[in-house]
Amino acid sequence: MEYLLIAVLVISLVGTYLLMNIRASKKQTERKNRIKWRF
């Protein structure tokens, strides 16, 4: 049972981390494009 709880926690943490990374990467690409156009 302990292993199941740990697995669920790890999966949830990884899932949220990936979602945040996807959102951040989208924002970063937009910023990079804007910076490129400025310079």
PDB file of C-alpha atoms in Angstrom:
ATOM      1  CA  MET A   1       0.000   0.000   0.000  1.00  0.00           C
ATOM      2  CA  GLU A   2       2.848   2.379   0.801  1.00  0.00           C
ATOM      3  CA  TYR A   3       4.372   1.817  -2.630  1.00  0.00           C
ATOM      4  CA  LEU A   4       1.025   2.570  -4.292  1.00  0.00           C
ATOM      5  CA  LEU A   5       0.721   5.867  -2.405  1.00  0.00           C
ATOM      6  CA  ILE A   6       4.294   6.841  -3.304  1.00  0.00           C
ATOM      7  CA  ALA A   7       3.680   5.932  -6.958  1.00  0.00           C
ATOM      8  CA  VAL A   8       0.504   8.051  -7.069  1.00  0.00           C
ATOM      9  CA  LEU A   9       2.328  11.007  -5.492  1.00  0.00           C
ATOM     10  CA  VAL A  10       5.240  10.720  -7.933  1.00  0.00           C
ATOM     11  CA  ILE A  11       2.923  10.442 -10.954  1.00  0.00           C
ATOM     12  CA  SER A  12       0.873  13.453  -9.831  1.00  0.00           C
ATOM     13  CA  LEU A  13       4.024  15.521  -9.219  1.00  0.00           C
ATOM     14  CA  VAL A  14       5.491  14.555 -12.606  1.00  0.00           C
ATOM     15  CA  GLY A  15       2.169  15.303 -14.322  1.00  0.00           C
ATOM     16  CA  THR A  16       1.866  18.772 -12.805  1.00  0.00           C
ATOM     17  CA  TYR A  17       5.573  19.429 -13.557  1.00  0.00           C
ATOM     18  CA  LEU A  18       5.086  18.491 -17.217  1.00  0.00           C
ATOM     19  CA  LEU A  19       1.947  20.654 -17.503  1.00  0.00           C
ATOM     20  CA  MET A  20       3.788  23.652 -16.017  1.00  0.00           C
ATOM     21  CA  ASN A  21       6.744  23.047 -18.356  1.00  0.00           C
ATOM     22  CA  ILE A  22       4.450  22.921 -21.419  1.00  0.00           C
ATOM     23  CA  ARG A  23       2.792  26.217 -20.401  1.00  0.00           C
ATOM     24  CA  ALA A  24       6.165  27.822 -19.594  1.00  0.00           C
ATOM     25  CA  SER A  25       7.717  26.618 -22.871  1.00  0.00           C
ATOM     26  CA  LYS A  26       4.827  28.169 -24.838  1.00  0.00           C
ATOM     27  CA  LYS A  27       5.340  31.483 -23.045  1.00  0.00           C
ATOM     28  CA  GLN A  28       9.127  31.288 -23.556  1.00  0.00           C
ATOM     29  CA  THR A  29       8.769  30.649 -27.297  1.00  0.00           C
ATOM     30  CA  GLU A  30       6.513  33.709 -27.579  1.00  0.00           C
ATOM     31  CA  ARG A  31       9.035  35.803 -25.638  1.00  0.00           C
ATOM     32  CA  LYS A  32      11.947  34.507 -27.741  1.00  0.00           C
ATOM     33  CA  ASN A  33      10.103  35.361 -30.961  1.00  0.00           C
ATOM     34  CA  ARG A  34       9.392  38.875 -29.675  1.00  0.00           C
ATOM     35  CA  ILE A  35      13.037  39.342 -28.632  1.00  0.00           C
ATOM     36  CA  LYS A  36      14.234  38.135 -32.052  1.00  0.00           C
ATOM     37  CA  TRP A  37      11.957  40.614 -33.820  1.00  0.00           C
ATOM     38  CA  ARG A  38      13.147  43.450 -31.557  1.00  0.00           C
ATOM     39  CA  PHE A  39      16.830  42.752 -32.224  1.00  0.00           C
TER      40      PHE A  39
END
